[in-house]
PDB file of C-alpha atoms in Angstrom:
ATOM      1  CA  UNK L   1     -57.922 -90.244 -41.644  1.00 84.00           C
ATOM      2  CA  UNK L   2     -60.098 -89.610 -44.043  1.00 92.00           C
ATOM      3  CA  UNK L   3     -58.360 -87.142 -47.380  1.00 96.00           C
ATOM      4  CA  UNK L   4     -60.673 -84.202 -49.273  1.00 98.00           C
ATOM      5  CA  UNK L   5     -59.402 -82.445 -51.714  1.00 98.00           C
ATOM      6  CA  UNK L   6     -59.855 -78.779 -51.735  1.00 98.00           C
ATOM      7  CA  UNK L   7     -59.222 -75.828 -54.706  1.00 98.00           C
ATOM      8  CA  UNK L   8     -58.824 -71.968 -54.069  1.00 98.00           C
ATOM      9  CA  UNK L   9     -59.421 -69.800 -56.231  1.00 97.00           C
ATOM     10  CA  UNK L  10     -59.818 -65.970 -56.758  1.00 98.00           C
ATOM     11  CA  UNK L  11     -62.971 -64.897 -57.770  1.00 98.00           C
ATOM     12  CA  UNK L  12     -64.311 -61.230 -59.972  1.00 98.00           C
ATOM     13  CA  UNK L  13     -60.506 -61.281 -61.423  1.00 97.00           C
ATOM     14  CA  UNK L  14     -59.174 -62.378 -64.447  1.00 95.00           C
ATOM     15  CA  UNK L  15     -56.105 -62.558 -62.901  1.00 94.00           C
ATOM     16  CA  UNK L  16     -54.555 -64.312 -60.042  1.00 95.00           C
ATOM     17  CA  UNK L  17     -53.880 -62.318 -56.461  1.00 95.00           C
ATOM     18  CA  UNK L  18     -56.880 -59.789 -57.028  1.00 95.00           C
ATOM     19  CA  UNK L  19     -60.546 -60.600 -56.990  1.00 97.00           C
ATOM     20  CA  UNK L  20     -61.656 -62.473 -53.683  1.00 97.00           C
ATOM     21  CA  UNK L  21     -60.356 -66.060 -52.466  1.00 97.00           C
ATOM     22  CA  UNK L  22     -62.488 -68.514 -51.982  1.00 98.00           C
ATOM     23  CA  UNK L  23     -61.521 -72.001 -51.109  1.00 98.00           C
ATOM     24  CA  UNK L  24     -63.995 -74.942 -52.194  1.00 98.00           C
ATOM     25  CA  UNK L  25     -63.933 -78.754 -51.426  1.00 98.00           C
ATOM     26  CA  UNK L  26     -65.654 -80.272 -54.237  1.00 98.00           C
ATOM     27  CA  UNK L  27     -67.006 -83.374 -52.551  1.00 98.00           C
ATOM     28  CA  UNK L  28     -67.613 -82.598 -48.630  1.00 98.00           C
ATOM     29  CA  UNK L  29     -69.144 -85.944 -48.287  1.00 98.00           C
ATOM     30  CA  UNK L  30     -68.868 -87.050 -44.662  1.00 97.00           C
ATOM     31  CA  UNK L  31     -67.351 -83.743 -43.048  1.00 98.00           C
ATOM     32  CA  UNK L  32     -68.902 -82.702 -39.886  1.00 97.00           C
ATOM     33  CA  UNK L  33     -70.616 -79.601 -39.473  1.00 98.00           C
ATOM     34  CA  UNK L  34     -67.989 -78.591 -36.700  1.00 98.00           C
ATOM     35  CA  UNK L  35     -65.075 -79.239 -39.061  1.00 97.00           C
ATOM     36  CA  UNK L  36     -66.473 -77.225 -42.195  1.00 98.00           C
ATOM     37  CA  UNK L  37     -66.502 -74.562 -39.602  1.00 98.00           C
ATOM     38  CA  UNK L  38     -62.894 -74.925 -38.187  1.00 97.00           C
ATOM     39  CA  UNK L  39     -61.789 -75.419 -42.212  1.00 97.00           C
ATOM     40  CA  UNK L  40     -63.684 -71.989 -42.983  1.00 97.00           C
ATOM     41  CA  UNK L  41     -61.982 -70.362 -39.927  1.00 96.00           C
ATOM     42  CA  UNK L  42     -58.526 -71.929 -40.861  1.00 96.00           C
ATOM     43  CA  UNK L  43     -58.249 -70.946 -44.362  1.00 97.00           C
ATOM     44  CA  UNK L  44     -59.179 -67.474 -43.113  1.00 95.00           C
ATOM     45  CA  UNK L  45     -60.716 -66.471 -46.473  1.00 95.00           C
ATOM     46  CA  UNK L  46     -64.207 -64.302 -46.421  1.00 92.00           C
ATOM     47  CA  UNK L  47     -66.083 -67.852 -47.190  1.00 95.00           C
ATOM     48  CA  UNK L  48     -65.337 -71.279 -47.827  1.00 98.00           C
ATOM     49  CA  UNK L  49     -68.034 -73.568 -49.716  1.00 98.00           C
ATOM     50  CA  UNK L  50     -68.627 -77.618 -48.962  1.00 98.00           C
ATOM     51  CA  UNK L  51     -70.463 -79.288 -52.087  1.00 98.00           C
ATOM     52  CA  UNK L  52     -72.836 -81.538 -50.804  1.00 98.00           C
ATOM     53  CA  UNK L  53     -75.112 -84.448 -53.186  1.00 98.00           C
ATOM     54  CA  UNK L  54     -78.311 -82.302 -53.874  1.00 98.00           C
ATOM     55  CA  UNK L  55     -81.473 -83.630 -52.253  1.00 98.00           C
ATOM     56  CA  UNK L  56     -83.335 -83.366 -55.467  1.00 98.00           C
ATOM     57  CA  UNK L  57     -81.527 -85.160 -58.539  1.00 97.00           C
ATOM     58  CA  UNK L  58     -82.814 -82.242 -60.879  1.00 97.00           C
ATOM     59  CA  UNK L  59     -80.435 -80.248 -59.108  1.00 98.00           C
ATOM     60  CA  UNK L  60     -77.026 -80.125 -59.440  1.00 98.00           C
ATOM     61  CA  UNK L  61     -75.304 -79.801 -55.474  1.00 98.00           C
ATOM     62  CA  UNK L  62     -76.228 -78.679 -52.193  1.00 98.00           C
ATOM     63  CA  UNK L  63     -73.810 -75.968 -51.290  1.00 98.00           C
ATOM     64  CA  UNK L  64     -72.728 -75.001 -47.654  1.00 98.00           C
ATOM     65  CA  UNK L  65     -71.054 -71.771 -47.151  1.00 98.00           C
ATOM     66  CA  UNK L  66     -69.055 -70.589 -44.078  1.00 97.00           C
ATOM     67  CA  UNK L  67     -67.460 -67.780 -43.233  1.00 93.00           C
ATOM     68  CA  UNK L  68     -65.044 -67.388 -40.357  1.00 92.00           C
ATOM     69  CA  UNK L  69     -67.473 -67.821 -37.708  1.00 92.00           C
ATOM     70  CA  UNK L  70     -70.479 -68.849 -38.726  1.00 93.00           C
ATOM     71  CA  UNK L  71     -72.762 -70.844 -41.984  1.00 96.00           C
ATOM     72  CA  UNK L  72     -74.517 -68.296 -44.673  1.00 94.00           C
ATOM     73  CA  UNK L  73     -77.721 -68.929 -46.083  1.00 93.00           C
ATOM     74  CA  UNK L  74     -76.230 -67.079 -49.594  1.00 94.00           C
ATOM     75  CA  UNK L  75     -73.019 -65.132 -50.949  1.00 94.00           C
ATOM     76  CA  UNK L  76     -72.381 -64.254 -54.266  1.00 95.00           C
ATOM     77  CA  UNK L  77     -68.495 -64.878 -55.004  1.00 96.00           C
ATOM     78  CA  UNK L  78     -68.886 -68.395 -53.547  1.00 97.00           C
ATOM     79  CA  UNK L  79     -71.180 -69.210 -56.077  1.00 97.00           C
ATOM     80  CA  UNK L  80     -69.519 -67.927 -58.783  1.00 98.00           C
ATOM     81  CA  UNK L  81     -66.581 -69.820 -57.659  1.00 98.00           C
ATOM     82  CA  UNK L  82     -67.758 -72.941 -57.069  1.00 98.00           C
ATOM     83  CA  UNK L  83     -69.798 -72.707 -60.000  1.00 98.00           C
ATOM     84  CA  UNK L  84     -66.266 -72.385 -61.759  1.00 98.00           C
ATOM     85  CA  UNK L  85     -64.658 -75.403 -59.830  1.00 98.00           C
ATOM     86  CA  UNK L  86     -67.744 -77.613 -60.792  1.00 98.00           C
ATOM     87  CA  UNK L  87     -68.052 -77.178 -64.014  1.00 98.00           C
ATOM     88  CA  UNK L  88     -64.265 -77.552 -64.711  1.00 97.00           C
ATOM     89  CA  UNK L  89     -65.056 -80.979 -63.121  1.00 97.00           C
ATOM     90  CA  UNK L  90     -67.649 -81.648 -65.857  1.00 96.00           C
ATOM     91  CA  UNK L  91     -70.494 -81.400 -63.154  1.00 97.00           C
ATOM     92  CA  UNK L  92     -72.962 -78.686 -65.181  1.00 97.00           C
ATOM     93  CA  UNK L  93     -75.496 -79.211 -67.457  1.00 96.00           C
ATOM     94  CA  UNK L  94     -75.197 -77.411 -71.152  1.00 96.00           C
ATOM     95  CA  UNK L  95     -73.130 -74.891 -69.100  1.00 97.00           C
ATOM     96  CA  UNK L  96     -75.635 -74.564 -66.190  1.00 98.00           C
ATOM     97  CA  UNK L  97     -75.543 -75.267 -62.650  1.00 98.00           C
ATOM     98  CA  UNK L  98     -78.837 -75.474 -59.607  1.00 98.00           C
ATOM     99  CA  UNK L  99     -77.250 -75.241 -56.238  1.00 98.00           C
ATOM    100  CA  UNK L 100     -79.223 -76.076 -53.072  1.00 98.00           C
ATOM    101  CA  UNK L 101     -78.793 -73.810 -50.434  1.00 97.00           C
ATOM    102  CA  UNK L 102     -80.314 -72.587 -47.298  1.00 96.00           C
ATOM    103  CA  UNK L 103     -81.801 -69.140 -48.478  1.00 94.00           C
ATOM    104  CA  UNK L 104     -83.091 -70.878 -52.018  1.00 95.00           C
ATOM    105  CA  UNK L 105     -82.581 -72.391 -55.209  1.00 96.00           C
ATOM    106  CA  UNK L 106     -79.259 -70.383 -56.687  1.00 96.00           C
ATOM    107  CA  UNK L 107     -78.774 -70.800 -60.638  1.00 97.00           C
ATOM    108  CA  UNK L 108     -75.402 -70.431 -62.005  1.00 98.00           C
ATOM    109  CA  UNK L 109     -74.251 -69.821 -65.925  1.00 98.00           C
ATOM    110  CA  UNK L 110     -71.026 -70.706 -66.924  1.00 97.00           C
ATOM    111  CA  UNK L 111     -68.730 -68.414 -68.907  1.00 97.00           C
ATOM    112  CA  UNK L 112     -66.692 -69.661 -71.787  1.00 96.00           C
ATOM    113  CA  UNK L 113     -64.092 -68.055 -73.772  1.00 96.00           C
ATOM    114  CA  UNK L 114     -64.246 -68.403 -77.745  1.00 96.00           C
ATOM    115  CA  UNK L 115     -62.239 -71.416 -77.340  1.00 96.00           C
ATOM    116  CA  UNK L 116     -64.218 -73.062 -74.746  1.00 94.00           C
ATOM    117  CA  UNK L 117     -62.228 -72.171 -72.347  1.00 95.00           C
ATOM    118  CA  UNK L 118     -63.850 -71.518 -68.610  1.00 97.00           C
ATOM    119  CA  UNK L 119     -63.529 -67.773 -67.578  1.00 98.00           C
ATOM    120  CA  UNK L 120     -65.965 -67.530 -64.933  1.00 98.00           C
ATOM    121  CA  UNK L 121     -69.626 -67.332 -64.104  1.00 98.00           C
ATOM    122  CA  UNK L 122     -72.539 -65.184 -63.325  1.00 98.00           C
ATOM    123  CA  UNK L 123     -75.672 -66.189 -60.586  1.00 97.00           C
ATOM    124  CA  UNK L 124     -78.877 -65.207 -60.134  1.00 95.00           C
ATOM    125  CA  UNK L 125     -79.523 -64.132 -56.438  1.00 95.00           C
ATOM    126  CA  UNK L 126     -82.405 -66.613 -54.881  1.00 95.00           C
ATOM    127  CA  UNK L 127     -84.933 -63.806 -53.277  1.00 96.00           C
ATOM    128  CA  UNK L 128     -86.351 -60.756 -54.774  1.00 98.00           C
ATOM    129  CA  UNK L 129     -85.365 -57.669 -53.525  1.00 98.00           C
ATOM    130  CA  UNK L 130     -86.655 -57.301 -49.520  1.00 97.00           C
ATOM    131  CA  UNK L 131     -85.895 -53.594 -47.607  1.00 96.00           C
ATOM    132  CA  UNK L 132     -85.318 -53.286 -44.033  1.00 93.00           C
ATOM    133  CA  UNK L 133     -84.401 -51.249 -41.550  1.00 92.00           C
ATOM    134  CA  UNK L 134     -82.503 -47.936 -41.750  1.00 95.00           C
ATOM    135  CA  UNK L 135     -79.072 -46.154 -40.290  1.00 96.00           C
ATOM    136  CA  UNK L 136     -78.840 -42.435 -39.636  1.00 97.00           C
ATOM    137  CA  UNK L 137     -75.235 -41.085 -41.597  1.00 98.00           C
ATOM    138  CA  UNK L 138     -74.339 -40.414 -38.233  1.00 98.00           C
ATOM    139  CA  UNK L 139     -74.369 -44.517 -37.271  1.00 97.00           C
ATOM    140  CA  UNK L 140     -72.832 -44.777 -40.825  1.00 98.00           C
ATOM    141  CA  UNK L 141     -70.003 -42.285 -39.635  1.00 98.00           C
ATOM    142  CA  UNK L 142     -69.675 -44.471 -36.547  1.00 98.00           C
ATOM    143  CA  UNK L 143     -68.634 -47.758 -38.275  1.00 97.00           C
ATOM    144  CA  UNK L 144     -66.639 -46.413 -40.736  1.00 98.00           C
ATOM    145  CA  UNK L 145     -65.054 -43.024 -39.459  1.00 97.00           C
ATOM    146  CA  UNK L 146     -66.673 -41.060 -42.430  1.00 98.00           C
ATOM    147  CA  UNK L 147     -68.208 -37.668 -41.531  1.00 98.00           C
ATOM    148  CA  UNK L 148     -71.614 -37.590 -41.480  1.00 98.00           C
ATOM    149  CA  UNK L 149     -71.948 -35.093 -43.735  1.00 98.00           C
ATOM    150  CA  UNK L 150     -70.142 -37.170 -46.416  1.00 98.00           C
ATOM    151  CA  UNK L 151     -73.068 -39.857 -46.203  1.00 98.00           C
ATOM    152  CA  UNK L 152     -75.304 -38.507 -49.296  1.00 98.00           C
ATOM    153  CA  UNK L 153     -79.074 -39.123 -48.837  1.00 97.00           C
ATOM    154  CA  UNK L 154     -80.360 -37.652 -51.529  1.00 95.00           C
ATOM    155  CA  UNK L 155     -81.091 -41.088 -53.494  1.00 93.00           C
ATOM    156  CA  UNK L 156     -81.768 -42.960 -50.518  1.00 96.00           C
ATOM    157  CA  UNK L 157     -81.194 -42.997 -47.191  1.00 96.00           C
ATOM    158  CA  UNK L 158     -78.519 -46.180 -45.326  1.00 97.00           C
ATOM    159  CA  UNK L 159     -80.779 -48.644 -45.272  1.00 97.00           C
ATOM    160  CA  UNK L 160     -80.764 -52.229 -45.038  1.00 96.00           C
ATOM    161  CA  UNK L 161     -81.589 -54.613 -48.565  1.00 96.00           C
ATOM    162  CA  UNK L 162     -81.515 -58.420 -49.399  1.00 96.00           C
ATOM    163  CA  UNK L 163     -81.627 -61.015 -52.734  1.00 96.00           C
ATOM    164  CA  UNK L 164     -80.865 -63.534 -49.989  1.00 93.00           C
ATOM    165  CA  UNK L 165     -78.540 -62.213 -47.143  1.00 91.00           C
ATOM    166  CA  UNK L 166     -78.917 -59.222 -45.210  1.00 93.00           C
ATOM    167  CA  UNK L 167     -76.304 -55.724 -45.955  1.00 95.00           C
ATOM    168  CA  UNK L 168     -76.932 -52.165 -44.751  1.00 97.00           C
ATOM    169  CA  UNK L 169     -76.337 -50.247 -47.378  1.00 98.00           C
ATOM    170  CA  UNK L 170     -74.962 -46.038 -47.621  1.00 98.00           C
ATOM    171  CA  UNK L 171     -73.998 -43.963 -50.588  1.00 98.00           C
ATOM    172  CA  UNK L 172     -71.101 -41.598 -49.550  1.00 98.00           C
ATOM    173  CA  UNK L 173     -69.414 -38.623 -51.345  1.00 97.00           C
ATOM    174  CA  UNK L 174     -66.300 -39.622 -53.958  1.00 94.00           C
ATOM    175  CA  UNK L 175     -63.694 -38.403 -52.032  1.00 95.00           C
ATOM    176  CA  UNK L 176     -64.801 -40.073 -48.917  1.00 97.00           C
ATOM    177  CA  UNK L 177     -64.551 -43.404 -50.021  1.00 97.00           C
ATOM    178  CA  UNK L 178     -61.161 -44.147 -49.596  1.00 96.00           C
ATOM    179  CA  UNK L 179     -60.702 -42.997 -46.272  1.00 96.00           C
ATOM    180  CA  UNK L 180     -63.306 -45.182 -45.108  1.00 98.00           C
ATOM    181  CA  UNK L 181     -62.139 -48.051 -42.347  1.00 97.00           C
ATOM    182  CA  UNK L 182     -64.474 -50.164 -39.958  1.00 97.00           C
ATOM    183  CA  UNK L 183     -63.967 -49.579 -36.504  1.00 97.00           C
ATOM    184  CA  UNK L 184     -64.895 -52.347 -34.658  1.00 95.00           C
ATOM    185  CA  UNK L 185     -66.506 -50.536 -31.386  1.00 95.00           C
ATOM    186  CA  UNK L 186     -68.195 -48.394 -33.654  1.00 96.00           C
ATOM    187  CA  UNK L 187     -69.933 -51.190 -35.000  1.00 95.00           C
ATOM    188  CA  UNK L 188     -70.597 -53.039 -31.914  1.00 93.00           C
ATOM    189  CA  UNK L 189     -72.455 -50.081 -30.762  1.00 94.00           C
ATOM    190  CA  UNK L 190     -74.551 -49.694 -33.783  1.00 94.00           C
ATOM    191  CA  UNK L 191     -75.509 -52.979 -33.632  1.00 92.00           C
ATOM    192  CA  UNK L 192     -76.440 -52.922 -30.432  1.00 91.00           C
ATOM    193  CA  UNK L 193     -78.649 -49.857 -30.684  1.00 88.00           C
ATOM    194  CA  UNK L 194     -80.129 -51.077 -34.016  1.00 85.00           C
ATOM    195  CA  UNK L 195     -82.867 -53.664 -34.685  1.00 74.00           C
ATOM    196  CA  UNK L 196     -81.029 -55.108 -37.488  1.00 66.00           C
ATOM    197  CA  UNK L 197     -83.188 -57.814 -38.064  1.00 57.00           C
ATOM    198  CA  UNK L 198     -79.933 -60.321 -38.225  1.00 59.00           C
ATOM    199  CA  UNK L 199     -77.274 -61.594 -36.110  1.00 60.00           C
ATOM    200  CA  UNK L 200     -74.765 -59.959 -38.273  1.00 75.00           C
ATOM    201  CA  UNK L 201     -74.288 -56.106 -39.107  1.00 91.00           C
ATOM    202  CA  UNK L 202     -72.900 -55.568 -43.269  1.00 95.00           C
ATOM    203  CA  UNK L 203     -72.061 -52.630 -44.442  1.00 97.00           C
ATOM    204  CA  UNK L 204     -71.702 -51.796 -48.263  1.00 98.00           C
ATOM    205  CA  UNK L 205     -70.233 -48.298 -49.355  1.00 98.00           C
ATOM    206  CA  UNK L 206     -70.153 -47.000 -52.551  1.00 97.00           C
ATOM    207  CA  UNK L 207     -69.686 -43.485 -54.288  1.00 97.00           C
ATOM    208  CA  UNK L 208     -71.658 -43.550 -57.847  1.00 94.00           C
ATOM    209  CA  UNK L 209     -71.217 -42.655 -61.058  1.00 90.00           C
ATOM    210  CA  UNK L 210     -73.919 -43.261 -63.346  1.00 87.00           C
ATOM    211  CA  UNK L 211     -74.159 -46.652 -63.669  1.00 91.00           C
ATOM    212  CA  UNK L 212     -70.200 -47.320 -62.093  1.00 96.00           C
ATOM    213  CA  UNK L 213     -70.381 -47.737 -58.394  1.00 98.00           C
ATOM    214  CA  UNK L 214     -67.360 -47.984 -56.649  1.00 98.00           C
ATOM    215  CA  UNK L 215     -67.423 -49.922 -53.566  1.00 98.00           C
ATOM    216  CA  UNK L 216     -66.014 -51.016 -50.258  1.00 98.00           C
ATOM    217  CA  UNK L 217     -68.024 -53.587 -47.656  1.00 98.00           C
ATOM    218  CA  UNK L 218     -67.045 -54.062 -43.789  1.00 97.00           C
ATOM    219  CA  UNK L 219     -68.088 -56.565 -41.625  1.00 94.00           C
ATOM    220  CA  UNK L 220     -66.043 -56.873 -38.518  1.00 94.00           C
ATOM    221  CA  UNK L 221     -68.636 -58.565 -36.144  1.00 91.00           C
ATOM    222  CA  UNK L 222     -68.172 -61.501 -38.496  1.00 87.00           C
ATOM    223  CA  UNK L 223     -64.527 -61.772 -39.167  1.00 87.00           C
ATOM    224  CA  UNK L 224     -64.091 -60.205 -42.553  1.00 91.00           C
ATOM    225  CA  UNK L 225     -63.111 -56.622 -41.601  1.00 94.00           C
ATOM    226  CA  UNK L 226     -62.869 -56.020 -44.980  1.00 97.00           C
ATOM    227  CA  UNK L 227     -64.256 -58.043 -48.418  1.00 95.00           C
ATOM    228  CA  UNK L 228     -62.330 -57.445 -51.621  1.00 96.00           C
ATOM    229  CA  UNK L 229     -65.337 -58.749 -53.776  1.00 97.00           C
ATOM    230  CA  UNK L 230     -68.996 -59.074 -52.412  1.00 96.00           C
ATOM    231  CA  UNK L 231     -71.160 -60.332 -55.285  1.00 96.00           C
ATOM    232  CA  UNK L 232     -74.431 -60.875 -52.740  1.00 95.00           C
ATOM    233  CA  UNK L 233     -74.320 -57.125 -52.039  1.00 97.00           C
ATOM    234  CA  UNK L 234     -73.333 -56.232 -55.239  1.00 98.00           C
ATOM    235  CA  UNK L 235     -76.225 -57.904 -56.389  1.00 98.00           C
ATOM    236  CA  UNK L 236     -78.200 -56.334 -53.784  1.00 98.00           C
ATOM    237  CA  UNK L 237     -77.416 -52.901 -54.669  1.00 98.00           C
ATOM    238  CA  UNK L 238     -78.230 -53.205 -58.542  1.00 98.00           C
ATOM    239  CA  UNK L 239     -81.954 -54.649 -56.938  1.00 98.00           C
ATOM    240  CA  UNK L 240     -81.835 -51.081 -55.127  1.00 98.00           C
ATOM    241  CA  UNK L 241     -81.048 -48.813 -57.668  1.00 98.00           C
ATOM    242  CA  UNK L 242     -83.061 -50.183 -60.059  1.00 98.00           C
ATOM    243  CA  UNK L 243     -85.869 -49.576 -57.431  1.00 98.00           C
ATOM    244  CA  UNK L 244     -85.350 -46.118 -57.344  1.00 97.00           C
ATOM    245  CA  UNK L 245     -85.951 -45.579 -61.109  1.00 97.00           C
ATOM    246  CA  UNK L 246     -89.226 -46.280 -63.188  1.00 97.00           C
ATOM    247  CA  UNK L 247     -86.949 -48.526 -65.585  1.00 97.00           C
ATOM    248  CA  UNK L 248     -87.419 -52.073 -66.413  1.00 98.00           C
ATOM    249  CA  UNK L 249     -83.524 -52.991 -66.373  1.00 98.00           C
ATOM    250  CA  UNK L 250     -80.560 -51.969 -65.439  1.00 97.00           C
ATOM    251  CA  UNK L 251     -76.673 -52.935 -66.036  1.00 98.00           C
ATOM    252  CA  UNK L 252     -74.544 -51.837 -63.229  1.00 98.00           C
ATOM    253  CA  UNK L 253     -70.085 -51.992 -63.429  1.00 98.00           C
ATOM    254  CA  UNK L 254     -68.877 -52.232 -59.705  1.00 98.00           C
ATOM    255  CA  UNK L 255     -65.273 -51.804 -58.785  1.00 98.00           C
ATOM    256  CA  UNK L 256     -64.217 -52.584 -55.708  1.00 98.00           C
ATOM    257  CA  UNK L 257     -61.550 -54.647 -53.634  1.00 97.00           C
ATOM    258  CA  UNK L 258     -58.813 -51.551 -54.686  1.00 97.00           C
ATOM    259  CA  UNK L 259     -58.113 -50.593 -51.709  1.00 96.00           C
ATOM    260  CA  UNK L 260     -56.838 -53.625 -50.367  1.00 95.00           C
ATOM    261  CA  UNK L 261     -54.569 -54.236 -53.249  1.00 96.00           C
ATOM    262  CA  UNK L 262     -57.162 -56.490 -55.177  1.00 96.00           C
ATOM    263  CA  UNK L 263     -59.222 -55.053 -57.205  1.00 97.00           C
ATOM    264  CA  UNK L 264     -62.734 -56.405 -58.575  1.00 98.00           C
ATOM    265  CA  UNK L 265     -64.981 -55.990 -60.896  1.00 97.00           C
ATOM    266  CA  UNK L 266     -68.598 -56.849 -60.727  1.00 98.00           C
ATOM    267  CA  UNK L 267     -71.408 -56.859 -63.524  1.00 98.00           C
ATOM    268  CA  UNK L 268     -74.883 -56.483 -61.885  1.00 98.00           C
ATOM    269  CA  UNK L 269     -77.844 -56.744 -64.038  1.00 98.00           C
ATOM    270  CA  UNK L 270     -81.402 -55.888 -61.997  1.00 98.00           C
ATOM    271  CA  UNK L 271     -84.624 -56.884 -63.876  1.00 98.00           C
ATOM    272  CA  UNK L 272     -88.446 -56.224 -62.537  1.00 98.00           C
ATOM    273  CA  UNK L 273     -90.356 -59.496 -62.160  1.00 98.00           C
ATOM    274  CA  UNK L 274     -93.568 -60.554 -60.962  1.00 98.00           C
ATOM    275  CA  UNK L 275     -92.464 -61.003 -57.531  1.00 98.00           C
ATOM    276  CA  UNK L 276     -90.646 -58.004 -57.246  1.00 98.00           C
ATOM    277  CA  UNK L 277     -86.723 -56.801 -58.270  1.00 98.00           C
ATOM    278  CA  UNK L 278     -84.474 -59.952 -59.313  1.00 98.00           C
ATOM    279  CA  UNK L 279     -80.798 -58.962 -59.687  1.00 98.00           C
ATOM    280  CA  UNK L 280     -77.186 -61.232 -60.790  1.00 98.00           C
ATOM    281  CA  UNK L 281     -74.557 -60.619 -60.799  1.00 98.00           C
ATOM    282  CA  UNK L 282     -70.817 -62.332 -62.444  1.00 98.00           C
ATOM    283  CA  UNK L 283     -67.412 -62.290 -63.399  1.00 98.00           C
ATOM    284  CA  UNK L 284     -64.400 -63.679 -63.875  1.00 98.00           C
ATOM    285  CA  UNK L 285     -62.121 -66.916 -61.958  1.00 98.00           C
ATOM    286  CA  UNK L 286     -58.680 -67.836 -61.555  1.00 98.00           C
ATOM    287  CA  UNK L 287     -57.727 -71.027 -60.051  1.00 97.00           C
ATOM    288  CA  UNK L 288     -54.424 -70.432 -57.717  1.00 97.00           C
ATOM    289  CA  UNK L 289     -54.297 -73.769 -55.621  1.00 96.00           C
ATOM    290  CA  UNK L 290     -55.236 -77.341 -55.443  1.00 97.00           C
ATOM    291  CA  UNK L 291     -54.516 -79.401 -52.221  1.00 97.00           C
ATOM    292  CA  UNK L 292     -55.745 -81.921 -49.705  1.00 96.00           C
ATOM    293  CA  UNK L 293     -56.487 -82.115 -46.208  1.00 94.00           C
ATOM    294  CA  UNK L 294     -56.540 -85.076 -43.741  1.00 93.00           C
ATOM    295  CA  UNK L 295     -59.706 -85.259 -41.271  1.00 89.00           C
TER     296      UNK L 295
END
């Protein structure tokens, strides 16, 4: 039976049991797409990432991501992490990293410590910012058991946004954050009465302050009924807010992950391009396990 070694790790922490888990295996040579699939499902974490040789040289991997059920064409705290993992193995290039993956080209920068020491990573997100289609507070209310009235509009109304994968995404009151909680019929029957535009139905929270967001994402349909740490839609939402202004830039500090015991933080910087609103996002990484499994 052939052996691969694997590494977990949590990611947007600099500190081990918050932030996200991620589990990589660093050289996924000759694993089946069947098996990254049952590996993603049994380590039960939001993704799992198989590094891949690139098919250009200039690049530096081609990087599969799964979550529980099925592949992603992005995410942001796999990246990070296995941005982390790689270039602890010597595998970046004056600290940077070009993965190949399904939605683009994704770079990553590593972080370093005054010492030299690896700390984590940021990415930039491979698309420009892309707007979809749009939730009434009442489908909002639905998923997540909110009152309709707590869904504020005022900025913009729940509406669907992409750097690379798809997330709906609704600004609620302060206070109603924390009672939030995805009920699973509630989204089956939003995404059935919605033209999503994706197999998959994402939902990002947050209650803002200024430039802190605070922040909670559900996604039952695919297995993660809650994410501690979503750097795609983080990423995402710093593309939107920027939009909404007549600025340049914008730094954004996004908590999130504290209501499951692991808290997060994200920094989101959003930049206007020539192809529209580019966003990245980064943080910190914390290695907790290295093992093998037997295929």
């Amino acid at each position: 039976m052939p052996t691969y070694d694997f590494v977990t790790l949590d990611v947007f922490t600099d500190r081990r049991f918050g932030g996200n888990p991620l589990a990589v295996v660093p050289d996924a040579r000759g694993i089946s797409d069947a098996d990254m699939q049952a590996l993603a499902a049994e380590f039960n974490y939001s993704e799992t990432t198989f590094v891949l040789p690139p098919a250009d040289p200039a690049n530096s991997a081609r990087v599969r991501i799964f979550n529980r059920t099925a592949e992603m064409p992005f995410a942001g705290h796999p990246n990070v992490g296995t941005g982390y993992v790689l270039a602890g193995q010597g595998r970046d290039r004056d600290g940077v990293l070009v993965f190949e993956e399904l939605a683009g080209l994704v770079e990553v920068r590593v972080q370093r410590d005054a010492a030299g020491g690896l700390t984590g990573a940021v990415i930039d997100a491979p698309r420009p910012l892309a707007l979809g289609p749009e939730l009434t507070a009442q489908q909002v209310a639905t998923c997540t058991g909110v009152a309709a009235g707590d869904v504020v509009t005022k900025n913009h109304r729940p509406v669907q946004a992409s750097v690379g994968i798809d997330f709906f995404f609704a600004e609620v009151a302060a206070g109603a954050l924390a009672g939030a909680g995805p009920d699973l019929a509630g989204f089956r029957q939003v995404a059935a009465e919605t033209d999503t535009g994706s197999d998959r139905l994402s939902l990002f929270l947050c209650a803002r302050e200024g430039r802190a967001v605070r922040a909670r994402m559900f996604a039952p349909l695919s297995g993660t009924f809650e994410d501690a740490a979503t750097g795609s839609a983080s990423a995402t939402l710093g593309a939107l807010l920027l939009s909404l202004t007549d600025e340049a830039a914008g730094d954004y500090d996004i908590t999130q992950g504290v209501e499951m015991g692991r808290p997060s933080r994200l920094n989101v910087s959003a930049r206007r391009a020539a192809d529209g609103i580019r966003a990245s996002v980064g943080g910190g990484c914390v290695q907790v396990f290295k093992g093998e499994v037997n295929l």
